[in-house]
Amino acid sequence: MRTQVAIIGGGPSGLLLSQLLHRAGIDTVVLERKTKDYVLSRIRAGVLETGMVAQLRAAGVGARLDRDGIVHDGTVISYEDSEIRIDFTRHTDSHVTVYGQTEVTRDLYAAREAMDGRLVFNADGVTIHDADSDAPWLTYMQGDTEHRLDCDYIAGCDGFHGVSRQTIPQTVRNEYEKVYPFGWLGILSETPPVHDELIYASSDAGFALCSMRNANLSRYYIQCGMDDHPDNWSDDAFWEALKRRIPDAHAQALITGPSIEKSIAPLRSFVCEPMCWGRLFLCGDAAHIVPPTGAKGLNTAASDVHYLSQALIGHYAGNGDEGIAQYSQTALARVWKAERFSWWMTSLLHQFPGQTTFDMRMQQAEVAFLSDNAHAQAVLAQNYVGLPY
Ligand code: APR
Ligand code: PHB
């Protein structure tokens, strides 16, 4: 089998890249090691920057998003009982759209299938060959049969645990990592959201986040220990912990209900440099990870895909290879700004084990400055709605 661009990974990065390239007349094959149902079963955040919304519309998958997505013109940062509304409209010409990542992936699969996209599921043991040559190729297993895929370029969209990053020689790769000493215990409940915007809450009892999927599906998180387990938390215990961490007015208004999903996510910052090797290019979680506090994971994958799709479209249009040559540098410039914002939000809002009383006073002073200073609020707003591509 042969294609122009081989894409490893059928998550948001791989699917969006495939769809954008196909609409530009470039052939792709997506190799996904799981099944489509498994990919769609993942519960993931969905706070979309306007840049990502523009990409999805350009990919021809904006219809359901435009119908069901919820536009947010601000978000709330709280500390104990005090709260600050960060007004996106006042500080930027932009906003965010709440639309679950699972729905984004569902829309992309539907679009790929409508264009008879070549999506290979249960592609096991994907192996990259000759990525640093002019004729790269892949092998993979389906059942007992080995397949070969020859291509011009390879996009590694296979997430943090994929094969692509590992294919870049260790002598070439530089990895930067920070593992946070806590996790997020999250639940989904079929209850109306406690507020019409997200609430990022800091308190002496720990961090909490009040989010949503739609008018009757809420997503809540509380900071928990790295070694905690969802089975340690009854629904009642979760709700009580959440109420202690959010402003009292919201705690009183909170409508609780049975959890329909309960899980713990670790928090990590990670970047691999460079994001390319020969004709292999990394996109999304394959190259970088952010703690979810800034809602930058999906959105930074989208900006990688923007840069790489534009570079490849330019190449095949005969407009030169400047975009390809500059891809890693261009993508990393924005990646690091997303990493900084995500690290800053996480450092500001969480209780760190072993932190000193001085550290706590620094957090409180940072929140007080944010509360008092419109410029500080503008900086948060500009980062949250998304820095320019
Ligand atoms: N071969 C083929 N497919 C693979 C391999 C492999 N060796 N390893 C992983 N995959 C697949 C996974 O099954 C998954 O479907 O690659 C896909 C990677 O998808 P994501 O992990 O979602 O990463 P990405 O597409 O970059 O999306 C980034 O999604 O996971 C969230 O927090 C993340 O919001 C961010 C966004
Ligand atoms: C979510 O709704 O799951 C969500 C929203 C915002 C975040 C993280 C997660 O920063």
Short mmCIF file of C-alpha atoms and ligand atoms in Angstrom, two decimals:
data_model
loop_
_atom_site.label_atom_id
_atom_site.label_comp_id
_atom_site.label_asym_id
_atom_site.label_seq_id
_atom_site.Cartn_x
_atom_site.Cartn_y
_atom_site.Cartn_z
CA MET A 1 0.00 0.00 0.00
CA ARG A 2 1.20 3.54 -0.63
CA THR A 3 0.07 7.00 0.43
CA GLN A 4 1.44 10.53 0.48
CA VAL A 5 1.18 11.09 4.26
CA ALA A 6 0.99 8.17 6.69
CA ILE A 7 -0.64 9.18 9.98
CA ILE A 8 -0.09 7.11 13.12
CA GLY A 9 -2.96 7.61 15.59
CA GLY A 10 -6.70 8.08 15.11
CA GLY A 11 -7.28 10.56 17.91
CA PRO A 12 -8.07 14.27 17.43
CA SER A 13 -4.63 15.15 16.02
CA GLY A 14 -4.48 12.36 13.46
CA LEU A 15 -8.07 12.72 12.34
CA LEU A 16 -7.95 16.50 12.01
CA LEU A 17 -4.69 16.33 10.05
CA SER A 18 -6.09 13.63 7.77
CA GLN A 19 -9.26 15.60 7.10
CA LEU A 20 -7.44 18.89 6.38
CA LEU A 21 -4.98 17.19 4.02
CA HIS A 22 -7.71 15.31 2.16
CA ARG A 23 -9.68 18.51 1.60
CA ALA A 24 -6.47 19.83 -0.01
CA GLY A 25 -6.25 16.79 -2.26
CA ILE A 26 -3.48 15.03 -0.34
CA ASP A 27 -3.83 11.30 0.24
CA THR A 28 -3.43 9.90 3.77
CA VAL A 29 -3.82 6.64 5.63
CA VAL A 30 -4.55 6.67 9.38
CA LEU A 31 -3.22 3.72 11.39
CA GLU A 32 -5.03 3.37 14.74
CA ARG A 33 -4.10 0.57 17.12
CA LYS A 34 -7.49 0.48 18.88
CA THR A 35 -11.03 0.25 17.57
CA LYS A 36 -13.10 3.30 16.71
CA ASP A 37 -15.47 2.56 19.61
CA TYR A 38 -12.55 2.44 22.03
CA VAL A 39 -11.26 5.81 20.82
CA LEU A 40 -14.74 7.30 21.18
CA SER A 41 -15.13 5.89 24.68
CA ARG A 42 -12.54 8.27 26.12
CA ILE A 43 -13.88 11.04 28.38
CA ARG A 44 -11.85 14.15 27.62
CA ALA A 45 -12.12 17.90 28.16
CA GLY A 46 -13.64 20.10 25.49
CA VAL A 47 -12.83 23.79 25.87
CA LEU A 48 -12.02 24.88 22.32
CA GLU A 49 -10.01 27.96 21.40
CA THR A 50 -11.32 29.96 18.45
CA GLY A 51 -8.29 28.78 16.47
CA MET A 52 -9.36 25.18 16.90
CA VAL A 53 -12.98 26.01 16.04
CA ALA A 54 -11.72 27.67 12.84
CA GLN A 55 -9.73 24.54 12.02
CA LEU A 56 -12.73 22.28 12.53
CA ARG A 57 -14.85 24.50 10.29
CA ALA A 58 -12.06 24.47 7.66
CA ALA A 59 -12.08 20.68 7.94
CA GLY A 60 -15.82 20.69 7.20
CA VAL A 61 -16.83 19.45 10.65
CA GLY A 62 -18.19 22.65 12.21
CA ALA A 63 -21.94 22.01 11.82
CA ARG A 64 -22.70 20.12 15.05
CA LEU A 65 -20.13 22.21 16.91
CA ASP A 66 -21.86 25.42 15.79
CA ARG A 67 -25.23 23.95 16.80
CA ASP A 68 -24.35 22.32 20.13
CA GLY A 69 -21.19 24.14 21.25
CA ILE A 70 -21.61 26.56 24.17
CA VAL A 71 -19.80 29.90 23.77
CA HIS A 72 -18.21 31.17 26.98
CA ASP A 73 -17.19 34.83 27.27
CA GLY A 74 -15.48 34.39 30.61
CA THR A 75 -14.40 32.07 33.39
CA VAL A 76 -14.23 32.29 37.19
CA ILE A 77 -11.14 31.99 39.35
CA SER A 78 -11.97 31.63 43.05
CA TYR A 79 -10.00 31.47 46.25
CA GLU A 80 -12.01 30.29 49.25
CA ASP A 81 -15.13 32.49 49.14
CA SER A 82 -13.80 35.25 46.90
CA GLU A 83 -14.11 35.02 43.14
CA ILE A 84 -12.79 36.85 40.10
CA ARG A 85 -14.55 36.75 36.74
CA ILE A 86 -12.07 36.84 33.89
CA ASP A 87 -13.95 38.69 31.15
CA PHE A 88 -12.74 37.42 27.77
CA THR A 89 -14.78 40.00 25.85
CA ARG A 90 -13.29 42.89 27.81
CA HIS A 91 -9.69 41.74 27.37
CA THR A 92 -9.71 39.96 24.01
CA ASP A 93 -11.74 39.86 20.80
CA SER A 94 -12.31 36.18 21.42
CA HIS A 95 -13.99 33.51 23.54
CA VAL A 96 -13.93 29.73 24.03
CA THR A 97 -16.46 27.12 22.98
CA VAL A 98 -17.39 24.22 25.27
CA TYR A 99 -17.85 21.11 23.11
CA GLY A 100 -16.67 17.71 24.31
CA GLN A 101 -13.52 16.25 22.75
CA THR A 102 -15.38 13.00 22.23
CA GLU A 103 -17.84 14.89 20.01
CA VAL A 104 -14.95 16.48 18.10
CA THR A 105 -13.53 13.01 17.47
CA ARG A 106 -16.95 11.64 16.52
CA ASP A 107 -17.44 14.46 14.00
CA LEU A 108 -14.00 13.87 12.51
CA TYR A 109 -14.59 10.14 12.13
CA ALA A 110 -17.91 10.82 10.40
CA ALA A 111 -16.23 13.25 7.99
CA ARG A 112 -13.36 10.87 7.23
CA GLU A 113 -15.77 8.04 6.52
CA ALA A 114 -17.95 10.29 4.34
CA MET A 115 -14.85 10.98 2.20
CA ASP A 116 -13.96 7.27 2.14
CA GLY A 117 -10.87 8.07 4.18
CA ARG A 118 -8.48 5.15 4.67
CA LEU A 119 -8.71 4.43 8.42
CA VAL A 120 -7.02 1.23 9.58
CA PHE A 121 -8.15 0.04 13.01
CA ASN A 122 -6.51 -2.62 15.17
CA ALA A 123 -3.21 -1.72 13.51
CA ASP A 124 -0.85 -3.46 15.89
CA GLY A 125 2.92 -3.12 16.21
CA VAL A 126 3.25 -0.09 13.94
CA THR A 127 6.94 0.27 13.16
CA ILE A 128 8.57 3.23 11.44
CA HIS A 129 11.34 2.51 8.93
CA ASP A 130 13.80 4.89 7.23
CA ALA A 131 12.14 8.02 8.63
CA ASP A 132 15.43 9.86 8.03
CA SER A 133 15.47 8.93 4.35
CA ASP A 134 13.60 10.19 1.28
CA ALA A 135 11.52 6.98 1.22
CA PRO A 136 10.12 6.26 4.67
CA TRP A 137 7.81 3.31 5.21
CA LEU A 138 5.78 1.64 7.96
CA THR A 139 4.88 -1.91 8.87
CA TYR A 140 1.99 -3.03 11.05
CA MET A 141 0.11 -6.17 11.93
CA GLN A 142 -3.56 -6.89 11.52
CA GLY A 143 -4.16 -10.26 13.07
CA ASP A 144 -1.39 -12.53 11.78
CA THR A 145 -0.82 -10.52 8.60
CA GLU A 146 1.98 -7.99 8.31
CA HIS A 147 1.31 -5.00 6.08
CA ARG A 148 3.70 -2.45 4.56
CA LEU A 149 2.79 1.19 3.92
CA ASP A 150 5.12 3.29 1.79
CA CYS A 151 4.76 7.07 2.03
CA ASP A 152 6.36 10.46 1.46
CA TYR A 153 5.93 11.69 5.05
CA ILE A 154 4.89 10.30 8.46
CA ALA A 155 2.81 12.21 11.03
CA GLY A 156 3.23 10.82 14.54
CA CYS A 157 -0.15 11.58 16.11
CA ASP A 158 -0.03 8.58 18.43
CA GLY A 159 -0.15 10.29 21.80
CA PHE A 160 2.20 10.20 24.77
CA HIS A 161 2.57 6.42 24.79
CA GLY A 162 2.93 6.01 21.05
CA VAL A 163 5.80 4.73 18.93
CA SER A 164 6.63 7.92 17.02
CA ARG A 165 8.54 9.90 19.64
CA GLN A 166 10.47 6.77 20.60
CA THR A 167 11.60 6.43 16.98
CA ILE A 168 13.57 9.67 17.21
CA PRO A 169 17.05 8.60 18.39
CA GLN A 170 17.76 9.44 22.02
CA THR A 171 20.90 11.24 20.85
CA VAL A 172 18.62 13.59 18.89
CA ARG A 173 15.75 14.00 21.38
CA ASN A 174 15.73 16.44 24.32
CA GLU A 175 12.85 15.83 26.74
CA TYR A 176 11.64 18.30 29.39
CA GLU A 177 9.30 17.02 32.11
CA LYS A 178 7.63 18.03 35.34
CA VAL A 179 5.39 15.56 37.22
CA TYR A 180 3.01 17.25 39.69
CA PRO A 181 2.58 15.73 43.18
CA PHE A 182 -1.18 15.31 42.86
CA GLY A 183 -3.90 14.16 40.47
CA TRP A 184 -7.42 15.15 39.48
CA LEU A 185 -10.35 13.00 40.54
CA GLY A 186 -13.10 13.68 38.01
CA ILE A 187 -16.74 12.71 37.80
CA LEU A 188 -19.48 13.09 35.25
CA SER A 189 -23.02 13.57 36.56
CA GLU A 190 -26.32 14.04 34.76
CA THR A 191 -27.03 17.22 36.67
CA PRO A 192 -27.23 20.87 35.58
CA PRO A 193 -23.89 22.69 35.88
CA VAL A 194 -23.47 24.69 39.09
CA HIS A 195 -22.64 27.84 37.09
CA ASP A 196 -22.97 28.97 33.48
CA GLU A 197 -19.19 29.37 33.20
CA LEU A 198 -16.30 27.25 34.47
CA ILE A 199 -15.08 27.78 38.04
CA TYR A 200 -11.39 27.15 38.76
CA ALA A 201 -11.39 27.04 42.55
CA SER A 202 -8.43 27.22 44.92
CA SER A 203 -8.80 26.64 48.63
CA ASP A 204 -6.77 25.47 51.62
CA ALA A 205 -8.53 22.12 51.13
CA GLY A 206 -7.20 21.88 47.58
CA PHE A 207 -8.15 22.65 43.97
CA ALA A 208 -11.52 22.01 42.35
CA LEU A 209 -12.94 22.64 38.87
CA CYS A 210 -16.61 22.98 37.95
CA SER A 211 -17.14 22.32 34.26
CA MET A 212 -19.82 20.97 31.95
CA ARG A 213 -20.67 19.11 28.76
CA ASN A 214 -24.21 20.44 28.24
CA ALA A 215 -27.20 21.81 30.19
CA ASN A 216 -27.71 18.49 31.94
CA LEU A 217 -24.26 16.93 32.02
CA SER A 218 -21.70 18.32 34.43
CA ARG A 219 -18.01 17.57 34.85
CA TYR A 220 -16.37 18.19 38.22
CA TYR A 221 -12.81 17.63 39.44
CA ILE A 222 -11.08 17.80 42.80
CA GLN A 223 -7.35 17.66 43.45
CA CYS A 224 -6.38 14.32 45.02
CA GLY A 225 -3.23 12.47 46.06
CA MET A 226 -0.99 10.87 43.43
CA ASP A 227 -1.71 7.44 44.94
CA ASP A 228 -5.44 7.96 45.40
CA HIS A 229 -7.99 5.71 43.68
CA PRO A 230 -11.56 6.39 42.50
CA ASP A 231 -12.80 3.49 44.64
CA ASN A 232 -11.70 5.45 47.71
CA TRP A 233 -14.35 8.04 46.96
CA SER A 234 -18.06 7.56 47.37
CA ASP A 235 -20.20 10.05 45.49
CA ASP A 236 -21.19 11.69 48.77
CA ALA A 237 -17.54 12.08 49.81
CA PHE A 238 -16.75 13.64 46.43
CA TRP A 239 -19.62 16.14 46.66
CA GLU A 240 -18.68 17.13 50.21
CA ALA A 241 -15.05 17.69 49.21
CA LEU A 242 -16.13 19.73 46.20
CA LYS A 243 -18.44 21.93 48.30
CA ARG A 244 -15.59 22.71 50.72
CA ARG A 245 -13.41 23.96 47.88
CA ILE A 246 -15.77 26.23 45.93
CA PRO A 247 -17.32 29.54 47.08
CA ASP A 248 -20.17 28.97 49.50
CA ALA A 249 -22.83 30.53 47.25
CA HIS A 250 -22.01 27.92 44.58
CA ALA A 251 -21.76 25.14 47.14
CA GLN A 252 -25.26 25.95 48.30
CA ALA A 253 -26.55 25.98 44.71
CA LEU A 254 -24.79 22.75 43.69
CA ILE A 255 -27.15 20.05 42.44
CA THR A 256 -25.57 16.69 43.11
CA GLY A 257 -26.41 13.31 41.65
CA PRO A 258 -24.95 9.86 40.98
CA SER A 259 -21.65 9.78 39.10
CA ILE A 260 -21.84 8.09 35.69
CA GLU A 261 -18.06 8.15 35.34
CA LYS A 262 -15.34 8.51 37.95
CA SER A 263 -11.60 8.50 37.21
CA ILE A 264 -8.27 9.96 38.26
CA ALA A 265 -5.85 11.67 35.87
CA PRO A 266 -2.20 12.39 36.71
CA LEU A 267 -0.77 15.83 35.98
CA ARG A 268 2.38 16.25 33.96
CA SER A 269 4.17 18.86 31.85
CA PHE A 270 6.25 17.38 29.05
CA VAL A 271 7.89 18.56 25.84
CA CYS A 272 10.02 16.68 23.31
CA GLU A 273 12.41 18.71 21.18
CA PRO A 274 12.65 18.58 18.23
CA MET A 275 9.14 17.60 17.06
CA CYS A 276 10.55 16.03 13.91
CA TRP A 277 13.23 13.68 12.62
CA GLY A 278 13.79 13.31 8.89
CA ARG A 279 10.35 12.87 7.35
CA LEU A 280 8.66 12.06 10.69
CA PHE A 281 6.71 14.90 12.32
CA LEU A 282 5.15 14.74 15.80
CA CYS A 283 1.78 16.33 16.58
CA GLY A 284 -0.18 16.67 19.81
CA ASP A 285 0.36 14.44 22.81
CA ALA A 286 3.08 12.52 20.94
CA ALA A 287 5.25 15.61 21.40
CA HIS A 288 3.92 17.39 24.49
CA ILE A 289 1.67 17.08 27.52
CA VAL A 290 0.17 19.81 29.69
CA PRO A 291 -1.64 19.62 33.03
CA PRO A 292 -5.35 20.11 32.23
CA THR A 293 -5.60 23.29 34.35
CA GLY A 294 -5.26 25.54 31.31
CA ALA A 295 -7.41 23.43 28.94
CA LYS A 296 -4.53 23.47 26.42
CA GLY A 297 -4.08 19.80 25.49
CA LEU A 298 -6.50 19.53 22.58
CA ASN A 299 -5.95 23.14 21.54
CA THR A 300 -2.17 22.80 21.27
CA ALA A 301 -2.60 19.60 19.27
CA ALA A 302 -4.78 21.67 16.93
CA SER A 303 -2.11 24.33 16.43
CA ASP A 304 0.49 21.63 15.67
CA VAL A 305 -1.90 20.22 13.06
CA HIS A 306 -2.41 23.69 11.59
CA TYR A 307 1.33 24.23 11.12
CA LEU A 308 1.98 20.73 9.75
CA SER A 309 -1.01 20.67 7.41
CA GLN A 310 -0.05 24.09 6.00
CA ALA A 311 3.55 22.93 5.55
CA LEU A 312 2.53 19.75 3.70
CA ILE A 313 -0.06 21.54 1.57
CA GLY A 314 2.62 24.04 0.61
CA HIS A 315 5.00 21.26 -0.33
CA TYR A 316 2.54 19.39 -2.53
CA ALA A 317 1.41 22.65 -4.13
CA GLY A 318 5.01 23.24 -5.23
CA ASN A 319 5.46 26.25 -2.97
CA GLY A 320 8.67 25.00 -1.44
CA ASP A 321 9.60 23.27 1.79
CA GLU A 322 10.13 26.23 4.13
CA GLY A 323 7.08 25.21 6.19
CA ILE A 324 8.34 21.65 6.54
CA ALA A 325 11.82 22.81 7.50
CA GLN A 326 10.44 25.24 10.07
CA TYR A 327 7.62 23.04 11.44
CA SER A 328 9.27 21.96 14.68
CA GLN A 329 10.57 25.42 15.53
CA THR A 330 7.24 27.08 14.68
CA ALA A 331 5.15 24.56 16.62
CA LEU A 332 7.42 24.58 19.67
CA ALA A 333 7.26 28.38 19.94
CA ARG A 334 3.52 28.09 20.67
CA VAL A 335 3.81 24.81 22.60
CA TRP A 336 6.11 26.38 25.20
CA LYS A 337 3.70 29.28 25.74
CA ALA A 338 0.89 26.80 26.34
CA GLU A 339 3.17 24.88 28.72
CA ARG A 340 3.96 28.05 30.62
CA PHE A 341 0.28 29.02 31.01
CA SER A 342 -0.73 25.51 32.07
CA TRP A 343 2.13 25.35 34.60
CA TRP A 344 1.25 28.82 35.93
CA MET A 345 -2.46 28.00 36.39
CA THR A 346 -1.53 24.71 38.09
CA SER A 347 1.04 26.35 40.39
CA LEU A 348 -1.39 29.13 41.29
CA LEU A 349 -4.41 27.03 42.16
CA HIS A 350 -3.24 23.78 43.76
CA GLN A 351 -2.05 22.96 47.27
CA PHE A 352 1.41 21.37 46.96
CA PRO A 353 2.35 18.73 49.51
CA GLY A 354 5.03 20.17 51.79
CA GLN A 355 4.57 23.73 50.62
CA THR A 356 5.53 26.30 53.22
CA THR A 357 3.33 29.02 54.69
CA PHE A 358 5.42 31.45 52.62
CA ASP A 359 4.47 29.51 49.45
CA MET A 360 0.80 29.79 50.42
CA ARG A 361 1.17 33.53 50.93
CA MET A 362 2.73 33.82 47.47
CA GLN A 363 -0.29 32.02 45.95
CA GLN A 364 -2.66 34.30 47.84
CA ALA A 365 -0.72 37.39 46.74
CA GLU A 366 -0.84 36.19 43.11
CA VAL A 367 -4.62 35.78 43.33
CA ALA A 368 -4.96 39.17 45.05
CA PHE A 369 -2.90 40.81 42.27
CA LEU A 370 -5.06 39.09 39.67
CA SER A 371 -8.15 40.38 41.44
CA ASP A 372 -6.85 43.96 41.58
CA ASN A 373 -5.12 44.28 38.21
CA ALA A 374 -6.94 44.41 34.87
CA HIS A 375 -3.68 43.83 33.00
CA ALA A 376 -3.09 40.61 34.93
CA GLN A 377 -6.62 39.52 34.07
CA ALA A 378 -6.01 40.41 30.41
CA VAL A 379 -2.91 38.20 30.33
CA LEU A 380 -4.88 35.27 31.72
CA ALA A 381 -7.73 35.92 29.27
CA GLN A 382 -5.42 36.11 26.24
CA ASN A 383 -3.76 32.82 27.15
CA TYR A 384 -7.00 31.05 27.97
CA VAL A 385 -8.85 31.97 24.73
CA GLY A 386 -5.70 31.02 22.81
CA LEU A 387 -2.62 32.87 21.65
CA PRO A 388 -2.39 33.53 17.89
CA TYR A 389 -1.20 30.74 15.62
N1 APR B 1 0.03 2.74 16.73
C1 APR B 1 -1.18 3.22 16.31
N2 APR B 1 -1.97 4.04 17.05
C2 APR B 1 -1.51 4.38 18.28
C3 APR B 1 -0.26 3.93 18.79
C4 APR B 1 0.51 3.07 17.95
N3 APR B 1 1.71 2.61 18.37
N4 APR B 1 -0.09 4.45 20.04
C5 APR B 1 -1.18 5.20 20.30
N5 APR B 1 -2.03 5.16 19.26
C6 APR B 1 -3.32 5.85 19.12
C7 APR B 1 -4.14 5.86 20.40
O1 APR B 1 -4.94 4.70 20.49
C8 APR B 1 -4.98 7.13 20.23
O2 APR B 1 -6.21 6.86 19.57
O3 APR B 1 -3.04 7.22 18.85
C9 APR B 1 -4.12 8.02 19.33
C10 APR B 1 -3.55 9.21 20.10
O4 APR B 1 -4.64 10.05 20.47
P1 APR B 1 -4.52 11.02 21.76
O5 APR B 1 -3.78 10.32 22.84
O6 APR B 1 -5.89 11.55 22.03
O7 APR B 1 -3.58 12.20 21.29
P2 APR B 1 -3.88 13.39 20.26
O8 APR B 1 -4.62 12.90 19.06
O9 APR B 1 -2.60 14.09 20.08
O10 APR B 1 -4.91 14.34 21.01
C11 APR B 1 -4.46 15.23 21.98
O11 APR B 1 -6.37 14.43 23.16
O12 APR B 1 -5.72 12.79 24.66
C12 APR B 1 -6.12 14.08 24.53
O13 APR B 1 -5.15 15.26 26.34
C13 APR B 1 -5.04 14.99 24.98
O14 APR B 1 -6.46 16.79 24.65
C14 APR B 1 -5.31 16.15 24.13
C15 APR B 1 -5.65 15.59 22.82
C1 PHB B 2 -13.39 19.55 31.37
O1 PHB B 2 -14.52 20.01 31.12
O2 PHB B 2 -13.16 18.32 31.43
C2 PHB B 2 -12.25 20.52 31.59
C3 PHB B 2 -12.47 21.87 31.36
C4 PHB B 2 -11.43 22.77 31.57
C5 PHB B 2 -10.19 22.31 32.00
C6 PHB B 2 -9.98 20.94 32.22
C7 PHB B 2 -11.01 20.04 32.01
O3 PHB B 2 -9.17 23.20 32.21
#
